[in-house]
């Protein structure tokens, strides 16, 4: 199992996941050139990607999609309403545009999308299964519903949003309407929300967690990690043993390789 968060944040999001030799890309919010360069660095050819999964249509998740599909003809899956709402839909090759179903398989990976709460047409997270491994991606969500909690449970690795510190956001420079949007049930997950979600989660013996989609203005790597870590330790979780926290970056690859 390999997970490499190629980019994470408001400037662009893309995550590479490999399970049982099946190679997947979740979101394509950075340029196709940068995706290719990032994959080259981890020893993967972009032409070998078996499928692209799109969570929702916001530009920081699809900005590189037009070039990616035109140049490499990669099969790409998302919800019907997401395709319809996507700004670049008319520029995409029709043969590449696939629809999600409740459960489907690419290569040796079983994929189950699940609904999340965000201000997009029909946003989803993804559960990925292969062999005995499970990986879950859940970013851009205003709050954790029972559906999301069930999806995250018993994962080997989770990519979970820790977007903002509430006090930094409230006291920051954003206009009030934007602060309200971010803090709403259809906005973004705060550090504390991420921490309590993980603390209350049904977990395997050891879970890897990538803290993702951090705001560059209303958060910091150190603060997100400390907030989540403090909540986990107060709830009896042993960091590095029960849960390992991984940072993600807007301009830098973060990764995990495990063999089971």
PDB file of C-alpha atoms in Angstrom:
ATOM      1  CA  UNK A   1       0.000   0.000   0.000  1.00  0.00           C
ATOM      2  CA  UNK A   2       1.274   3.436  -0.927  1.00  0.00           C
ATOM      3  CA  UNK A   3      -0.270   6.828  -0.210  1.00  0.00           C
ATOM      4  CA  UNK A   4       1.361   9.998  -1.449  1.00  0.00           C
ATOM      5  CA  UNK A   5      -0.421  13.308  -0.965  1.00  0.00           C
ATOM      6  CA  UNK A   6       1.010  15.214  -3.929  1.00  0.00           C
ATOM      7  CA  UNK A   7      -0.576  18.518  -2.890  1.00  0.00           C
ATOM      8  CA  UNK A   8      -3.093  19.575  -0.272  1.00  0.00           C
ATOM      9  CA  UNK A   9      -4.728  22.922   0.450  1.00  0.00           C
ATOM     10  CA  UNK A  10      -6.745  25.692  -1.143  1.00  0.00           C
ATOM     11  CA  UNK A  11      -4.222  26.054  -3.989  1.00  0.00           C
ATOM     12  CA  UNK A  12      -4.714  22.493  -5.194  1.00  0.00           C
ATOM     13  CA  UNK A  13      -5.305  18.896  -4.127  1.00  0.00           C
ATOM     14  CA  UNK A  14      -4.173  15.550  -5.509  1.00  0.00           C
ATOM     15  CA  UNK A  15      -3.472  12.218  -3.801  1.00  0.00           C
ATOM     16  CA  UNK A  16      -1.871   9.093  -5.275  1.00  0.00           C
ATOM     17  CA  UNK A  17      -2.956   5.756  -3.811  1.00  0.00           C
ATOM     18  CA  UNK A  18      -1.555   2.389  -4.857  1.00  0.00           C
ATOM     19  CA  UNK A  19      -3.043  -0.856  -3.558  1.00  0.00           C
ATOM     20  CA  UNK A  20      -2.331  -4.340  -4.932  1.00  0.00           C
ATOM     21  CA  UNK A  21      -0.513  -2.777  -7.920  1.00  0.00           C
ATOM     22  CA  UNK A  22      -3.600  -0.730  -8.821  1.00  0.00           C
ATOM     23  CA  UNK A  23      -2.687   2.939  -9.220  1.00  0.00           C
ATOM     24  CA  UNK A  24      -5.282   5.620  -8.509  1.00  0.00           C
ATOM     25  CA  UNK A  25      -5.344   9.403  -8.344  1.00  0.00           C
ATOM     26  CA  UNK A  26      -7.873  11.127  -6.088  1.00  0.00           C
ATOM     27  CA  UNK A  27      -8.530  14.645  -7.406  1.00  0.00           C
ATOM     28  CA  UNK A  28      -6.466  16.608  -9.898  1.00  0.00           C
ATOM     29  CA  UNK A  29      -6.396  20.144  -8.559  1.00  0.00           C
ATOM     30  CA  UNK A  30      -2.819  20.893  -9.631  1.00  0.00           C
ATOM     31  CA  UNK A  31      -1.444  21.060 -13.152  1.00  0.00           C
ATOM     32  CA  UNK A  32      -1.009  17.878 -15.169  1.00  0.00           C
ATOM     33  CA  UNK A  33       2.667  18.752 -15.509  1.00  0.00           C
ATOM     34  CA  UNK A  34       3.077  18.967 -11.747  1.00  0.00           C
ATOM     35  CA  UNK A  35       1.158  15.725 -11.237  1.00  0.00           C
ATOM     36  CA  UNK A  36       3.492  14.012 -13.710  1.00  0.00           C
ATOM     37  CA  UNK A  37       6.589  15.465 -12.054  1.00  0.00           C
ATOM     38  CA  UNK A  38       5.365  14.405  -8.597  1.00  0.00           C
ATOM     39  CA  UNK A  39       4.596  10.879  -9.767  1.00  0.00           C
ATOM     40  CA  UNK A  40       8.018  10.676 -11.409  1.00  0.00           C
ATOM     41  CA  UNK A  41       9.592  11.506  -8.045  1.00  0.00           C
ATOM     42  CA  UNK A  42       7.897   8.543  -6.384  1.00  0.00           C
ATOM     43  CA  UNK A  43       8.698   6.193  -9.276  1.00  0.00           C
ATOM     44  CA  UNK A  44       5.297   6.032 -10.974  1.00  0.00           C
ATOM     45  CA  UNK A  45       4.505   6.807 -14.606  1.00  0.00           C
ATOM     46  CA  UNK A  46       1.437   8.931 -15.151  1.00  0.00           C
ATOM     47  CA  UNK A  47       0.496   6.708 -18.101  1.00  0.00           C
ATOM     48  CA  UNK A  48       0.134   3.795 -15.660  1.00  0.00           C
ATOM     49  CA  UNK A  49      -2.618   5.427 -13.612  1.00  0.00           C
ATOM     50  CA  UNK A  50      -5.619   3.071 -13.687  1.00  0.00           C
ATOM     51  CA  UNK A  51      -8.222   5.663 -12.776  1.00  0.00           C
ATOM     52  CA  UNK A  52      -8.892   9.161 -11.436  1.00  0.00           C
ATOM     53  CA  UNK A  53     -11.501   9.722  -8.710  1.00  0.00           C
ATOM     54  CA  UNK A  54     -12.959  13.218  -8.290  1.00  0.00           C
ATOM     55  CA  UNK A  55     -14.520  14.221  -4.976  1.00  0.00           C
ATOM     56  CA  UNK A  56     -16.242  17.396  -6.194  1.00  0.00           C
ATOM     57  CA  UNK A  57     -16.065  20.103  -8.834  1.00  0.00           C
ATOM     58  CA  UNK A  58     -14.309  22.960  -7.029  1.00  0.00           C
ATOM     59  CA  UNK A  59     -11.311  24.201  -8.982  1.00  0.00           C
ATOM     60  CA  UNK A  60      -8.738  23.273  -6.367  1.00  0.00           C
ATOM     61  CA  UNK A  61      -9.723  19.652  -7.045  1.00  0.00           C
ATOM     62  CA  UNK A  62     -10.045  19.687 -10.864  1.00  0.00           C
ATOM     63  CA  UNK A  63      -7.738  22.407 -12.210  1.00  0.00           C
ATOM     64  CA  UNK A  64      -5.406  19.939 -13.927  1.00  0.00           C
ATOM     65  CA  UNK A  65      -8.130  17.677 -15.274  1.00  0.00           C
ATOM     66  CA  UNK A  66      -8.477  19.074 -18.804  1.00  0.00           C
ATOM     67  CA  UNK A  67      -4.831  18.596 -19.755  1.00  0.00           C
ATOM     68  CA  UNK A  68      -4.581  15.352 -17.800  1.00  0.00           C
ATOM     69  CA  UNK A  69      -7.431  13.742 -19.732  1.00  0.00           C
ATOM     70  CA  UNK A  70      -6.596  15.161 -23.136  1.00  0.00           C
ATOM     71  CA  UNK A  71      -2.933  14.182 -22.923  1.00  0.00           C
ATOM     72  CA  UNK A  72      -3.150  10.850 -21.088  1.00  0.00           C
ATOM     73  CA  UNK A  73      -6.728   9.681 -21.732  1.00  0.00           C
ATOM     74  CA  UNK A  74      -7.242   8.525 -18.147  1.00  0.00           C
ATOM     75  CA  UNK A  75     -10.641   7.118 -17.106  1.00  0.00           C
ATOM     76  CA  UNK A  76     -12.106   9.523 -14.561  1.00  0.00           C
ATOM     77  CA  UNK A  77     -15.017   8.916 -12.216  1.00  0.00           C
ATOM     78  CA  UNK A  78     -17.351  11.253 -10.365  1.00  0.00           C
ATOM     79  CA  UNK A  79     -21.019  11.917  -9.673  1.00  0.00           C
ATOM     80  CA  UNK A  80     -23.382  12.974 -12.512  1.00  0.00           C
ATOM     81  CA  UNK A  81     -24.172  16.329 -10.871  1.00  0.00           C
ATOM     82  CA  UNK A  82     -20.457  16.933 -10.318  1.00  0.00           C
ATOM     83  CA  UNK A  83     -19.745  16.430 -14.016  1.00  0.00           C
ATOM     84  CA  UNK A  84     -22.572  18.820 -14.859  1.00  0.00           C
ATOM     85  CA  UNK A  85     -21.305  21.500 -12.446  1.00  0.00           C
ATOM     86  CA  UNK A  86     -17.652  21.249 -13.488  1.00  0.00           C
ATOM     87  CA  UNK A  87     -16.366  24.425 -15.171  1.00  0.00           C
ATOM     88  CA  UNK A  88     -14.237  22.452 -17.655  1.00  0.00           C
ATOM     89  CA  UNK A  89     -16.734  19.700 -18.512  1.00  0.00           C
ATOM     90  CA  UNK A  90     -17.217  20.655 -22.155  1.00  0.00           C
ATOM     91  CA  UNK A  91     -13.462  20.542 -22.761  1.00  0.00           C
ATOM     92  CA  UNK A  92     -13.050  16.968 -21.502  1.00  0.00           C
ATOM     93  CA  UNK A  93     -12.901  13.908 -23.767  1.00  0.00           C
ATOM     94  CA  UNK A  94     -16.248  12.142 -23.504  1.00  0.00           C
ATOM     95  CA  UNK A  95     -14.666   8.690 -23.435  1.00  0.00           C
ATOM     96  CA  UNK A  96     -12.815   9.564 -20.206  1.00  0.00           C
ATOM     97  CA  UNK A  97     -15.851  10.755 -18.253  1.00  0.00           C
ATOM     98  CA  UNK A  98     -17.278   7.907 -16.186  1.00  0.00           C
ATOM     99  CA  UNK A  99     -20.025   7.822 -13.562  1.00  0.00           C
ATOM    100  CA  UNK A 100     -19.577   6.592 -10.026  1.00  0.00           C
ATOM    101  CA  UNK A 101     -21.691   3.747  -8.746  1.00  0.00           C
ATOM    102  CA  UNK A 102     -22.314   2.703  -5.144  1.00  0.00           C
ATOM    103  CA  UNK A 103     -19.565   0.101  -5.411  1.00  0.00           C
ATOM    104  CA  UNK A 104     -17.222  -0.692  -8.292  1.00  0.00           C
ATOM    105  CA  UNK A 105     -13.784  -2.079  -8.977  1.00  0.00           C
ATOM    106  CA  UNK A 106     -10.720  -0.692 -10.715  1.00  0.00           C
ATOM    107  CA  UNK A 107      -7.987  -3.307 -11.034  1.00  0.00           C
ATOM    108  CA  UNK A 108      -7.842  -5.032  -7.652  1.00  0.00           C
ATOM    109  CA  UNK A 109      -9.333  -2.139  -5.685  1.00  0.00           C
ATOM    110  CA  UNK A 110     -12.946  -2.009  -4.601  1.00  0.00           C
ATOM    111  CA  UNK A 111     -14.177   1.583  -4.420  1.00  0.00           C
ATOM    112  CA  UNK A 112     -17.143   2.837  -2.436  1.00  0.00           C
ATOM    113  CA  UNK A 113     -17.973   6.565  -2.605  1.00  0.00           C
ATOM    114  CA  UNK A 114     -19.878   8.099   0.291  1.00  0.00           C
ATOM    115  CA  UNK A 115     -21.681  11.421   0.635  1.00  0.00           C
ATOM    116  CA  UNK A 116     -20.070  14.293   2.508  1.00  0.00           C
ATOM    117  CA  UNK A 117     -21.424  17.671   3.610  1.00  0.00           C
ATOM    118  CA  UNK A 118     -19.887  20.465   1.511  1.00  0.00           C
ATOM    119  CA  UNK A 119     -21.170  23.316  -0.639  1.00  0.00           C
ATOM    120  CA  UNK A 120     -20.729  21.508  -3.948  1.00  0.00           C
ATOM    121  CA  UNK A 121     -23.127  19.752  -6.339  1.00  0.00           C
ATOM    122  CA  UNK A 122     -22.814  16.206  -4.966  1.00  0.00           C
ATOM    123  CA  UNK A 123     -19.518  15.838  -3.079  1.00  0.00           C
ATOM    124  CA  UNK A 124     -18.160  12.477  -1.973  1.00  0.00           C
ATOM    125  CA  UNK A 125     -15.338  10.826  -0.086  1.00  0.00           C
ATOM    126  CA  UNK A 126     -13.914   7.453  -1.015  1.00  0.00           C
ATOM    127  CA  UNK A 127     -13.388   4.104   0.700  1.00  0.00           C
ATOM    128  CA  UNK A 128     -10.813   1.933  -1.054  1.00  0.00           C
ATOM    129  CA  UNK A 129     -10.355  -1.771  -0.293  1.00  0.00           C
ATOM    130  CA  UNK A 130      -7.717  -4.216  -1.522  1.00  0.00           C
ATOM    131  CA  UNK A 131      -6.680  -7.438   0.187  1.00  0.00           C
ATOM    132  CA  UNK A 132      -6.799  -6.766   3.923  1.00  0.00           C
ATOM    133  CA  UNK A 133      -6.167  -3.011   3.527  1.00  0.00           C
ATOM    134  CA  UNK A 134      -8.586  -0.104   3.640  1.00  0.00           C
ATOM    135  CA  UNK A 135      -7.855   3.526   2.803  1.00  0.00           C
ATOM    136  CA  UNK A 136     -10.351   6.356   3.253  1.00  0.00           C
ATOM    137  CA  UNK A 137     -10.280   9.911   1.838  1.00  0.00           C
ATOM    138  CA  UNK A 138     -12.536  12.545   3.427  1.00  0.00           C
ATOM    139  CA  UNK A 139     -11.698  16.205   2.862  1.00  0.00           C
ATOM    140  CA  UNK A 140     -13.836  19.306   2.231  1.00  0.00           C
ATOM    141  CA  UNK A 141     -16.588  18.496   4.678  1.00  0.00           C
ATOM    142  CA  UNK A 142     -18.381  20.808   7.053  1.00  0.00           C
ATOM    143  CA  UNK A 143     -19.086  18.190   9.690  1.00  0.00           C
ATOM    144  CA  UNK A 144     -18.742  14.461  10.246  1.00  0.00           C
ATOM    145  CA  UNK A 145     -22.043  12.707   9.659  1.00  0.00           C
ATOM    146  CA  UNK A 146     -22.767   9.133  10.811  1.00  0.00           C
ATOM    147  CA  UNK A 147     -22.182   8.112   7.179  1.00  0.00           C
ATOM    148  CA  UNK A 148     -18.702   9.631   7.219  1.00  0.00           C
ATOM    149  CA  UNK A 149     -17.901   8.143  10.622  1.00  0.00           C
ATOM    150  CA  UNK A 150     -18.893   4.685   9.379  1.00  0.00           C
ATOM    151  CA  UNK A 151     -16.802   5.143   6.251  1.00  0.00           C
ATOM    152  CA  UNK A 152     -13.691   6.114   8.228  1.00  0.00           C
ATOM    153  CA  UNK A 153     -13.978   3.255  10.712  1.00  0.00           C
ATOM    154  CA  UNK A 154     -11.361   0.484  10.712  1.00  0.00           C
ATOM    155  CA  UNK A 155      -9.190   2.094   8.046  1.00  0.00           C
ATOM    156  CA  UNK A 156      -5.483   1.403   7.781  1.00  0.00           C
ATOM    157  CA  UNK A 157      -4.960   4.939   6.511  1.00  0.00           C
ATOM    158  CA  UNK A 158      -7.145   8.040   6.427  1.00  0.00           C
ATOM    159  CA  UNK A 159      -6.739  11.323   4.574  1.00  0.00           C
ATOM    160  CA  UNK A 160      -8.821  13.639   6.767  1.00  0.00           C
ATOM    161  CA  UNK A 161      -9.375  17.370   6.626  1.00  0.00           C
ATOM    162  CA  UNK A 162      -8.014  19.601   9.396  1.00  0.00           C
ATOM    163  CA  UNK A 163      -8.682  22.878   7.638  1.00  0.00           C
ATOM    164  CA  UNK A 164      -8.630  25.634  10.242  1.00  0.00           C
ATOM    165  CA  UNK A 165      -8.214  26.752  13.808  1.00  0.00           C
ATOM    166  CA  UNK A 166     -11.509  28.331  14.838  1.00  0.00           C
ATOM    167  CA  UNK A 167      -9.951  31.233  16.742  1.00  0.00           C
ATOM    168  CA  UNK A 168      -7.535  32.053  13.922  1.00  0.00           C
ATOM    169  CA  UNK A 169     -10.427  32.017  11.450  1.00  0.00           C
ATOM    170  CA  UNK A 170     -12.699  34.184  13.611  1.00  0.00           C
ATOM    171  CA  UNK A 171      -9.951  36.746  14.254  1.00  0.00           C
ATOM    172  CA  UNK A 172      -8.463  36.623  10.769  1.00  0.00           C
ATOM    173  CA  UNK A 173      -8.794  38.862   7.726  1.00  0.00           C
ATOM    174  CA  UNK A 174     -11.456  36.910   5.828  1.00  0.00           C
ATOM    175  CA  UNK A 175     -14.773  38.720   5.278  1.00  0.00           C
ATOM    176  CA  UNK A 176     -17.555  37.565   7.571  1.00  0.00           C
ATOM    177  CA  UNK A 177     -19.541  35.803   4.820  1.00  0.00           C
ATOM    178  CA  UNK A 178     -16.509  33.638   4.029  1.00  0.00           C
ATOM    179  CA  UNK A 179     -15.890  32.865   7.703  1.00  0.00           C
ATOM    180  CA  UNK A 180     -19.527  31.785   8.022  1.00  0.00           C
ATOM    181  CA  UNK A 181     -19.212  29.566   4.962  1.00  0.00           C
ATOM    182  CA  UNK A 182     -16.065  27.855   6.249  1.00  0.00           C
ATOM    183  CA  UNK A 183     -17.524  27.285   9.734  1.00  0.00           C
ATOM    184  CA  UNK A 184     -20.890  26.071   8.430  1.00  0.00           C
ATOM    185  CA  UNK A 185     -22.025  22.463   8.167  1.00  0.00           C
ATOM    186  CA  UNK A 186     -21.247  22.644   4.454  1.00  0.00           C
ATOM    187  CA  UNK A 187     -17.849  24.284   4.829  1.00  0.00           C
ATOM    188  CA  UNK A 188     -14.590  22.841   6.175  1.00  0.00           C
ATOM    189  CA  UNK A 189     -13.553  20.759   9.158  1.00  0.00           C
ATOM    190  CA  UNK A 190     -11.744  22.470  12.039  1.00  0.00           C
ATOM    191  CA  UNK A 191      -8.707  20.980  13.773  1.00  0.00           C
ATOM    192  CA  UNK A 192     -10.758  20.173  16.863  1.00  0.00           C
ATOM    193  CA  UNK A 193     -13.404  18.413  14.780  1.00  0.00           C
ATOM    194  CA  UNK A 194     -10.741  16.277  13.143  1.00  0.00           C
ATOM    195  CA  UNK A 195      -9.234  15.423  16.521  1.00  0.00           C
ATOM    196  CA  UNK A 196     -12.505  14.377  18.134  1.00  0.00           C
ATOM    197  CA  UNK A 197     -13.529  12.422  15.045  1.00  0.00           C
ATOM    198  CA  UNK A 198     -10.343  10.378  15.249  1.00  0.00           C
ATOM    199  CA  UNK A 199     -10.599   9.958  19.011  1.00  0.00           C
ATOM    200  CA  UNK A 200     -14.111   8.512  18.753  1.00  0.00           C
ATOM    201  CA  UNK A 201     -13.453   6.347  15.711  1.00  0.00           C
ATOM    202  CA  UNK A 202     -13.541   2.563  15.642  1.00  0.00           C
ATOM    203  CA  UNK A 203      -9.916   1.864  14.695  1.00  0.00           C
ATOM    204  CA  UNK A 204      -7.597  -0.948  13.783  1.00  0.00           C
ATOM    205  CA  UNK A 205      -4.545  -1.567  15.974  1.00  0.00           C
ATOM    206  CA  UNK A 206      -2.624   1.116  14.079  1.00  0.00           C
ATOM    207  CA  UNK A 207      -3.960   3.846  11.802  1.00  0.00           C
ATOM    208  CA  UNK A 208      -2.040   6.305   9.648  1.00  0.00           C
ATOM    209  CA  UNK A 209      -3.711   9.726   9.390  1.00  0.00           C
ATOM    210  CA  UNK A 210      -2.838  12.449   6.898  1.00  0.00           C
ATOM    211  CA  UNK A 211      -4.057  15.842   8.136  1.00  0.00           C
ATOM    212  CA  UNK A 212      -5.165  17.462   4.889  1.00  0.00           C
ATOM    213  CA  UNK A 213      -6.488  20.631   3.268  1.00  0.00           C
ATOM    214  CA  UNK A 214      -4.935  22.974   5.859  1.00  0.00           C
ATOM    215  CA  UNK A 215      -5.705  26.654   5.415  1.00  0.00           C
ATOM    216  CA  UNK A 216      -2.545  28.659   4.811  1.00  0.00           C
ATOM    217  CA  UNK A 217      -4.059  31.704   6.526  1.00  0.00           C
ATOM    218  CA  UNK A 218      -6.202  30.219   9.284  1.00  0.00           C
ATOM    219  CA  UNK A 219      -4.038  27.304  10.386  1.00  0.00           C
ATOM    220  CA  UNK A 220      -0.477  26.000  10.557  1.00  0.00           C
ATOM    221  CA  UNK A 221       1.113  22.577  10.291  1.00  0.00           C
ATOM    222  CA  UNK A 222       2.264  22.729  13.893  1.00  0.00           C
ATOM    223  CA  UNK A 223      -1.066  23.925  15.282  1.00  0.00           C
ATOM    224  CA  UNK A 224      -3.135  21.352  13.399  1.00  0.00           C
ATOM    225  CA  UNK A 225      -0.886  18.521  14.510  1.00  0.00           C
ATOM    226  CA  UNK A 226      -0.731  19.722  18.145  1.00  0.00           C
ATOM    227  CA  UNK A 227      -4.489  20.243  18.407  1.00  0.00           C
ATOM    228  CA  UNK A 228      -5.294  16.802  17.031  1.00  0.00           C
ATOM    229  CA  UNK A 229      -2.500  15.157  19.047  1.00  0.00           C
ATOM    230  CA  UNK A 230      -3.641  16.784  22.309  1.00  0.00           C
ATOM    231  CA  UNK A 231      -7.198  15.540  21.862  1.00  0.00           C
ATOM    232  CA  UNK A 232      -6.034  12.031  21.011  1.00  0.00           C
ATOM    233  CA  UNK A 233      -3.683  11.761  23.984  1.00  0.00           C
ATOM    234  CA  UNK A 234      -6.297  13.045  26.438  1.00  0.00           C
ATOM    235  CA  UNK A 235      -8.559  10.253  25.172  1.00  0.00           C
ATOM    236  CA  UNK A 236      -5.928   7.598  25.815  1.00  0.00           C
ATOM    237  CA  UNK A 237      -4.590   7.235  22.303  1.00  0.00           C
ATOM    238  CA  UNK A 238      -0.862   6.511  22.032  1.00  0.00           C
ATOM    239  CA  UNK A 239       0.620   8.521  19.174  1.00  0.00           C
ATOM    240  CA  UNK A 240       2.946   6.519  16.979  1.00  0.00           C
ATOM    241  CA  UNK A 241       1.407   3.322  18.289  1.00  0.00           C
ATOM    242  CA  UNK A 242      -2.367   3.642  17.909  1.00  0.00           C
ATOM    243  CA  UNK A 243      -2.319   6.520  15.421  1.00  0.00           C
ATOM    244  CA  UNK A 244       0.523   8.051  13.436  1.00  0.00           C
ATOM    245  CA  UNK A 245      -0.104  11.601  12.239  1.00  0.00           C
ATOM    246  CA  UNK A 246       1.334  12.744   8.907  1.00  0.00           C
ATOM    247  CA  UNK A 247       1.552  16.330   7.707  1.00  0.00           C
ATOM    248  CA  UNK A 248       0.569  17.364   4.184  1.00  0.00           C
ATOM    249  CA  UNK A 249       1.797  20.373   2.220  1.00  0.00           C
ATOM    250  CA  UNK A 250       0.625  22.654  -0.605  1.00  0.00           C
ATOM    251  CA  UNK A 251       3.898  22.372  -2.542  1.00  0.00           C
ATOM    252  CA  UNK A 252       5.522  19.209  -1.215  1.00  0.00           C
ATOM    253  CA  UNK A 253       4.818  15.477  -1.412  1.00  0.00           C
ATOM    254  CA  UNK A 254       4.052  13.594   1.800  1.00  0.00           C
ATOM    255  CA  UNK A 255       3.911   9.830   1.672  1.00  0.00           C
ATOM    256  CA  UNK A 256       3.592   6.404   3.197  1.00  0.00           C
ATOM    257  CA  UNK A 257       4.653   3.008   1.864  1.00  0.00           C
ATOM    258  CA  UNK A 258       3.633  -0.132   3.706  1.00  0.00           C
ATOM    259  CA  UNK A 259       3.769  -3.773   2.710  1.00  0.00           C
ATOM    260  CA  UNK A 260       1.309  -6.263   4.152  1.00  0.00           C
TER     261      UNK A 260
END
